[in-house]
Short mmCIF file of C-alpha atoms in Angstrom, two decimals:
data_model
loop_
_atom_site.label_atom_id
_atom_site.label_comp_id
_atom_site.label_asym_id
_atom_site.label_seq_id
_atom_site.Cartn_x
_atom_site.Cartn_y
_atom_site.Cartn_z
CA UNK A 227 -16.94 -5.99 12.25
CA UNK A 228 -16.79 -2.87 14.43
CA UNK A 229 -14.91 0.23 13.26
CA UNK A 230 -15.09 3.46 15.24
CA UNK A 231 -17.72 4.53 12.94
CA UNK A 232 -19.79 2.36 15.01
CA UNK A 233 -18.66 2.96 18.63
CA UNK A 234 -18.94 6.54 19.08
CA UNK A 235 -20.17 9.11 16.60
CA UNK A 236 -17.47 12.18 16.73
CA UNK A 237 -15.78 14.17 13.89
CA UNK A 238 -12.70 12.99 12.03
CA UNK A 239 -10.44 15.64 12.55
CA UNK A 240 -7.04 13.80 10.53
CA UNK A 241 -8.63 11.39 8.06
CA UNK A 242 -4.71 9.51 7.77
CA UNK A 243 -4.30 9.30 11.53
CA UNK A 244 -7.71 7.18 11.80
CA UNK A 245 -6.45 5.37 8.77
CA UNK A 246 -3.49 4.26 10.23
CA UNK A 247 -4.35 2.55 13.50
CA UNK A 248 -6.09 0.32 11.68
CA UNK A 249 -2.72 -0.74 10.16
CA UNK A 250 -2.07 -3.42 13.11
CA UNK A 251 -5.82 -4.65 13.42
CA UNK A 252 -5.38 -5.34 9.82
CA UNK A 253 -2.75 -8.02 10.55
CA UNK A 254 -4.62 -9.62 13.38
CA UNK A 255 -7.78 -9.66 11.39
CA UNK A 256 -5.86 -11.54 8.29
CA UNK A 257 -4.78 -14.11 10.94
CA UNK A 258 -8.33 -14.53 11.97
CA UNK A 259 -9.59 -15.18 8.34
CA UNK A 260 -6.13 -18.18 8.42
CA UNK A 261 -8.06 -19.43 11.80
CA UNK A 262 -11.25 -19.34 10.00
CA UNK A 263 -10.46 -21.29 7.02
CA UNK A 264 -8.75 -24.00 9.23
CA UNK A 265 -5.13 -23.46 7.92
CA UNK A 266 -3.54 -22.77 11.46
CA UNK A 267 -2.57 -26.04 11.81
CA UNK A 268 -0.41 -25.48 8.26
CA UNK A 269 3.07 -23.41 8.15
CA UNK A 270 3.40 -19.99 8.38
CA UNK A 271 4.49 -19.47 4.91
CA UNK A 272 0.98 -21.13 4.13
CA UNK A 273 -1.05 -17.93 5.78
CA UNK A 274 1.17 -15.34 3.26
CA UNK A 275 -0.03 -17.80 0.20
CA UNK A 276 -3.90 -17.61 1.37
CA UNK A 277 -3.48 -13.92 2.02
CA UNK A 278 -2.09 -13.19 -1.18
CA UNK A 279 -4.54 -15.26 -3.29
CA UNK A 280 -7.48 -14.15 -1.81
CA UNK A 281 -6.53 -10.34 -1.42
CA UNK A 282 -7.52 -10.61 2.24
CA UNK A 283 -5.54 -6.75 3.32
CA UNK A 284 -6.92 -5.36 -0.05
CA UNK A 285 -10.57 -6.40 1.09
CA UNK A 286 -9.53 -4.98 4.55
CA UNK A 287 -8.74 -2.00 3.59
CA UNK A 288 -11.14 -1.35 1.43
CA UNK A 289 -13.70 -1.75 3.76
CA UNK A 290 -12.42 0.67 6.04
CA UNK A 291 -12.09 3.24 3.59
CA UNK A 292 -15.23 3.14 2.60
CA UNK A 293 -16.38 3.37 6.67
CA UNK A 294 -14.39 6.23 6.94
CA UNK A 295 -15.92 8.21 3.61
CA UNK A 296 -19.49 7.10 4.67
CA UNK A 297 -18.89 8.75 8.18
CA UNK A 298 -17.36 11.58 6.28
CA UNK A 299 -20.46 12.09 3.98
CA UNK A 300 -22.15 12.88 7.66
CA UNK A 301 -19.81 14.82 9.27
CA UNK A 302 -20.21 17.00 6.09
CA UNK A 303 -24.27 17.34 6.54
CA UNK A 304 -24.02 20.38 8.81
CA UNK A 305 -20.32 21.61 7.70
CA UNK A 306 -19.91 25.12 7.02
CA UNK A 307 -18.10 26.79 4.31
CA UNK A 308 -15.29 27.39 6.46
CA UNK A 309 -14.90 24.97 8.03
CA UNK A 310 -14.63 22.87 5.31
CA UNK A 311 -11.53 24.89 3.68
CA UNK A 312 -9.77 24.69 7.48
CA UNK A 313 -10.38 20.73 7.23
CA UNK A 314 -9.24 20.19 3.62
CA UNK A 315 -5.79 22.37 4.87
CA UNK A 316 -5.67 20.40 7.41
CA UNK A 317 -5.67 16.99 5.59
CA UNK A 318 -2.65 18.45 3.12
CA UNK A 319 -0.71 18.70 6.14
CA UNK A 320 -1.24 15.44 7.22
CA UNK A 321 -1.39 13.82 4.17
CA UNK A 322 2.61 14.36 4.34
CA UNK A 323 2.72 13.71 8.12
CA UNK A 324 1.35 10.29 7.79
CA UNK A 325 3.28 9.35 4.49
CA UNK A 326 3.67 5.27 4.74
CA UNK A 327 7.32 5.52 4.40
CA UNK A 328 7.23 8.00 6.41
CA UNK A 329 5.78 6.13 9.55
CA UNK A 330 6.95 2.12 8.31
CA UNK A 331 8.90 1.76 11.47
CA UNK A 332 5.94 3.30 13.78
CA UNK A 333 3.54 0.88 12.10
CA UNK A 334 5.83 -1.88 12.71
CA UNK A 335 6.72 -1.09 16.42
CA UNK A 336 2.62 -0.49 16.71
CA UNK A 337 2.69 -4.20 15.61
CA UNK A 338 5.24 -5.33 17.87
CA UNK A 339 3.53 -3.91 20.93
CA UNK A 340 0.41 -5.03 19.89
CA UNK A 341 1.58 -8.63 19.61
CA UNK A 342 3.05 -8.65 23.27
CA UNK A 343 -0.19 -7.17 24.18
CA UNK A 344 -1.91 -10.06 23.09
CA UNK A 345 0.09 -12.11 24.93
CA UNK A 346 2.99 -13.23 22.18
CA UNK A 347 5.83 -14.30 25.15
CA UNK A 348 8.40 -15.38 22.59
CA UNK A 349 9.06 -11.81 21.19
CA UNK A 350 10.18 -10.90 24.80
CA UNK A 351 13.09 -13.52 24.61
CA UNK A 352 13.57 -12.60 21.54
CA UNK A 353 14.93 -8.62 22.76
CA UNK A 354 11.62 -7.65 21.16
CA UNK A 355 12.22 -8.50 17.48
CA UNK A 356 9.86 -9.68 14.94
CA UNK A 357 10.40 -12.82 13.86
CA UNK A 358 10.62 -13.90 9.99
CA UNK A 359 7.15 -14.77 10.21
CA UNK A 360 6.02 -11.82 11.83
CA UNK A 361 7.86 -9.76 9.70
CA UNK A 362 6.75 -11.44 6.55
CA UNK A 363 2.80 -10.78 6.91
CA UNK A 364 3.93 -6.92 8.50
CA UNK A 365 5.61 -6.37 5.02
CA UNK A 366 2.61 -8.06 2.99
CA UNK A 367 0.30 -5.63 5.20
CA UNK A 368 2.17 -2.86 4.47
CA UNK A 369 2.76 -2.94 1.01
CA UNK A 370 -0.85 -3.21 0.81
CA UNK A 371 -1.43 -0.80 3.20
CA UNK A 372 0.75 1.72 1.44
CA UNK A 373 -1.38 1.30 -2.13
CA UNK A 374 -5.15 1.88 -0.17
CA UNK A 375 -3.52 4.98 1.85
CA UNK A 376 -3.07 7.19 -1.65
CA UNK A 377 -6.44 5.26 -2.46
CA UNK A 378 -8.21 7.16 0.59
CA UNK A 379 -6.22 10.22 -0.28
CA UNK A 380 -8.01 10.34 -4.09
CA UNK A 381 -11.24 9.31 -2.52
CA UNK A 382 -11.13 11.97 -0.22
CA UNK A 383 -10.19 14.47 -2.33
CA UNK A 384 -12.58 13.54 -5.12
CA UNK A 385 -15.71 13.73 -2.21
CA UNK A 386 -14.15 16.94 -1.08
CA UNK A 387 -14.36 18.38 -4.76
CA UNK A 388 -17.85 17.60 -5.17
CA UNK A 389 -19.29 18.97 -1.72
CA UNK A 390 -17.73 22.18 -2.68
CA UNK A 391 -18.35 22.39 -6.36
CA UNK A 392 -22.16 21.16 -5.62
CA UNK A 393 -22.99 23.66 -3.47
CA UNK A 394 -24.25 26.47 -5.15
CA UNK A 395 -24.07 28.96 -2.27
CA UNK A 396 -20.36 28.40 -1.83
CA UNK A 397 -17.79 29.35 -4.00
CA UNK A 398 -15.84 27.18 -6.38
CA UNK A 399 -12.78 26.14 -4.78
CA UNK A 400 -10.20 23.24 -5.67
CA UNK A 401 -8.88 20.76 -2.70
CA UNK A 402 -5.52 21.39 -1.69
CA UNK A 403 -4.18 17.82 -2.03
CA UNK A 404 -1.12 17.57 -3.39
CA UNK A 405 -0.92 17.18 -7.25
CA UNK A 406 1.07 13.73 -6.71
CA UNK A 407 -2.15 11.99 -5.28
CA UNK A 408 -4.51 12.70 -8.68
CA UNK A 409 -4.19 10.04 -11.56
CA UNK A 410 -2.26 11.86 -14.21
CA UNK A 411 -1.08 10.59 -17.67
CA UNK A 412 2.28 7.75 -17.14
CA UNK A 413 3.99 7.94 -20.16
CA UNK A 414 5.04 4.43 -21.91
CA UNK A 415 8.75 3.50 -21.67
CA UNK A 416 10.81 4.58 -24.63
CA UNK A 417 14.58 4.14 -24.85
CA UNK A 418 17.57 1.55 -24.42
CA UNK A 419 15.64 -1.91 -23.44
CA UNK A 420 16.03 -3.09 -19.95
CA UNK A 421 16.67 -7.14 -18.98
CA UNK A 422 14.55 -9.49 -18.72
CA UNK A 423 14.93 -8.98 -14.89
CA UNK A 424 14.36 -5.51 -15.09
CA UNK A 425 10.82 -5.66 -17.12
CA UNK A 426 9.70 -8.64 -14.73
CA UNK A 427 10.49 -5.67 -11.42
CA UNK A 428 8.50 -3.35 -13.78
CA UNK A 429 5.63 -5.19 -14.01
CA UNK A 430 5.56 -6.69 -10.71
CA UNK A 431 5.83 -3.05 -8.73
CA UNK A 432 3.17 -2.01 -11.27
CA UNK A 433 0.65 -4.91 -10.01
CA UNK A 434 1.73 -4.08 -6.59
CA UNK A 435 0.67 -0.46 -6.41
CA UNK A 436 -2.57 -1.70 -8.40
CA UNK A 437 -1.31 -0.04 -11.64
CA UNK A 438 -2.10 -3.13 -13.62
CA UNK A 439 -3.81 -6.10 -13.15
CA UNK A 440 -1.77 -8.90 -11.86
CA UNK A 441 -0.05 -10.23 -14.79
CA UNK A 442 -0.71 -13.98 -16.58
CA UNK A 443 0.74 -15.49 -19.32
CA UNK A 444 -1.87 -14.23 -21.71
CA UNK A 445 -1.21 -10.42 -20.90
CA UNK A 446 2.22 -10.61 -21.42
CA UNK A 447 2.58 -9.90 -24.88
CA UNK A 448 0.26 -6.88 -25.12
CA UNK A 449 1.63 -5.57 -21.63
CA UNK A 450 5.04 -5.44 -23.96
CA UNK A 451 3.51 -4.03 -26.67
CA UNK A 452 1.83 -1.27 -24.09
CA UNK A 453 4.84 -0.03 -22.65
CA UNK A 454 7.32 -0.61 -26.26
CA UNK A 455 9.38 -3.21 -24.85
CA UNK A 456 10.97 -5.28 -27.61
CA UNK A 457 12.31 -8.64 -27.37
CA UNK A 458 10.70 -11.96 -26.60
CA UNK A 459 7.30 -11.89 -24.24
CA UNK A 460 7.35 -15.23 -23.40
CA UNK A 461 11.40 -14.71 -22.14
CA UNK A 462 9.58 -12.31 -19.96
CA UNK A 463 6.71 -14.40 -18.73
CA UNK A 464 8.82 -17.04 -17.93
CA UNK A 465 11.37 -14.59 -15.32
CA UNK A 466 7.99 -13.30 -13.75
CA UNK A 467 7.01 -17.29 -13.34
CA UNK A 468 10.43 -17.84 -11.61
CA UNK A 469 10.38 -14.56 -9.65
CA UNK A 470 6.64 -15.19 -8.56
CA UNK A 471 6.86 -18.79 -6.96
CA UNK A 472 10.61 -17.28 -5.14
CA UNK A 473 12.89 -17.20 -7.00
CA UNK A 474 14.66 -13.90 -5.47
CA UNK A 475 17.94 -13.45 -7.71
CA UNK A 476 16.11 -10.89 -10.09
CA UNK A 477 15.46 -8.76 -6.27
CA UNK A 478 18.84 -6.63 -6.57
CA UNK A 479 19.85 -3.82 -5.84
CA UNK A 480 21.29 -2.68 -9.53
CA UNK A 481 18.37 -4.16 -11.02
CA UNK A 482 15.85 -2.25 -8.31
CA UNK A 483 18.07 1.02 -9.37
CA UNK A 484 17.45 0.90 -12.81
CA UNK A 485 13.75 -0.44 -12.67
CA UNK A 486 13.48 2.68 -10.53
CA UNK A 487 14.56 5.08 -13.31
CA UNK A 488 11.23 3.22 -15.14
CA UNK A 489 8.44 3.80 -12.50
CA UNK A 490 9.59 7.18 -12.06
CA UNK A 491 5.14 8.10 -13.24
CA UNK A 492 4.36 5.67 -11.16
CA UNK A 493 4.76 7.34 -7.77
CA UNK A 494 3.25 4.59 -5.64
CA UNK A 495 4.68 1.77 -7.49
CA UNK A 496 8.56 3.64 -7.66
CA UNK A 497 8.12 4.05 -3.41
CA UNK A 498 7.69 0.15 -3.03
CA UNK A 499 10.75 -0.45 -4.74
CA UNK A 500 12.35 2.20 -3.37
CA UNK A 501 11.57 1.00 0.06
CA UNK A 502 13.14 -2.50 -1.25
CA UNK A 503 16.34 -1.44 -2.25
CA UNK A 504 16.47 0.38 0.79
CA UNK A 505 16.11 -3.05 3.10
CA UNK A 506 18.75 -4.34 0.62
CA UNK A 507 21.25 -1.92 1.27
CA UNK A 508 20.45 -1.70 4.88
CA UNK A 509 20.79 -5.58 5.27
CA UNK A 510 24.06 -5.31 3.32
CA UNK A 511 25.92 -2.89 5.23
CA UNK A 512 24.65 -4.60 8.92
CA UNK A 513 26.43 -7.92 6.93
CA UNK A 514 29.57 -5.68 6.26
CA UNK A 515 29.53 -4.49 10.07
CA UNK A 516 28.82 -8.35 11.10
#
């Protein structure tokens, strides 16, 4: 796989702008693994399954974030001093500039054009819309891609750290990132108990922004025990069951509301859900208008 690491050597001058046109590849590159294991004959829903068992935009990104701090590592051979406190500046500005949620629906008209580009007639008769296949595996993308962007962020600022605080002929001086990007302490959930539905949101937005491991039957009694949630595990295990093969009643916008209230430590995990009840309310009010 070639990355523009490989092409042509040249600074990175905004670490989240070469992060994000790989947003789009991603999607085509999933497909490819589908094509590859021999599934394209199978319906779509069966490419989001394999995707999602086998981590396939987690591996992606990964992979470019680690081309794009090995490139960095050189770029920083022959930095100067200043230079490096005018990049890290930089980067805080852009950091905000480049926020997923920020940029969802330039990522997703990226992905539309790119799909016409390739060829994809049917999204011209269909006045350029994504279709619910298209936009499934663009959501699973970026809800992925949305978890490995403040993944680069700490990565970067963690490499940044060192060169400067391993240099003994520079002064010590702390990255700007913002505060929100560093792992702090996420308090466990006291107070009134949720629902059922409610803890299952909590713990799924929790594995979704890579907070926790995804959760099986055998975690579910310590993961209520971890965050002092009373009332019967297996209750709880059973909702996630439901809500994890489908079932989307639990999805709602008064349960997202108050789950919200929970993840409020959990800055990546509270965005995704945020970003949820947003499509919830959006699709409810262009139902109203209908």
């Amino acid at each position: 796989m070639k990355h523009f690491t490989k092409v042509v050597p040249r600074d990175i001058n905004n670490i989240y702008w070469e992060f994000e046109r790989f947003f789009s590849l991603s999607i085509l590159y999933a497909e490819s693994r589908c094509y590859d294991m021999g599934i394209n004959e199978y319906p779509n829903n069966n490419y989001i399954r394999f995707l999602k068992e086998n981590n396939v935009f987690d591996s992606y990104y990964a992979l470019i974030i680690n081309e794009i701090k090995i490139h960095l590592i050189s770029q920083f051979e022959t930095i100067d001093r200043m230079k490096l406190i005018t990049f890290t500046q930089h980067q805080n500005i852009y950091i905000k500039d480049f926020d997923p949620f920020k940029r969802k629906k330039t990522l997703f008209h990226d992905y539309l054009v790119l799909n016409i580009a390739h060829g994809e007639e049917s999204i011209l008769g269909s006045g350029y819309r994504l279709n619910k296949y298209e936009k499934s595996i663009a959501s699973l993308a970026f809800n992925n891609y949305v978890s490995a962007y403040y993944s680069l962020a700490n990565d970067i600022g963690s490499m940044i750290s060192y060169y400067v605080n391993n240099l003994h002929t520079w002064p010590v001086i702390q990255p700007i990132f913002p505060i929100s990007i560093i792992d702090k302490p996420k308090p466990k959930y006291k107070g009134s108990q949720p629902s059922g539905g409610v803890k299952v949101l909590f713990f799924y937005y929790l594995h979704l922004s890579k907070d926790i491991d995804f959760p099986v039957k055998a975690n579910f009694e310590t993961l209520m025990n971890q965050f002092h949630f009373t009332g019967s595990w297996f209750y709880v295990y059973k909702l996630f069951r439901r809500f994890h093969k489908g079932n989307s009643e639990i999805l709602n916008k008064d349960n997202l509301k108050k789950v919200m209230k929970l993840l409020q430590f959990h800055k990546t995990a509270y965005q995704l859900a945020d970003n949820d009840l947003y499509q919830i309310l959006t699709e409810t009010n262009a139902k109203l208008e209908d």
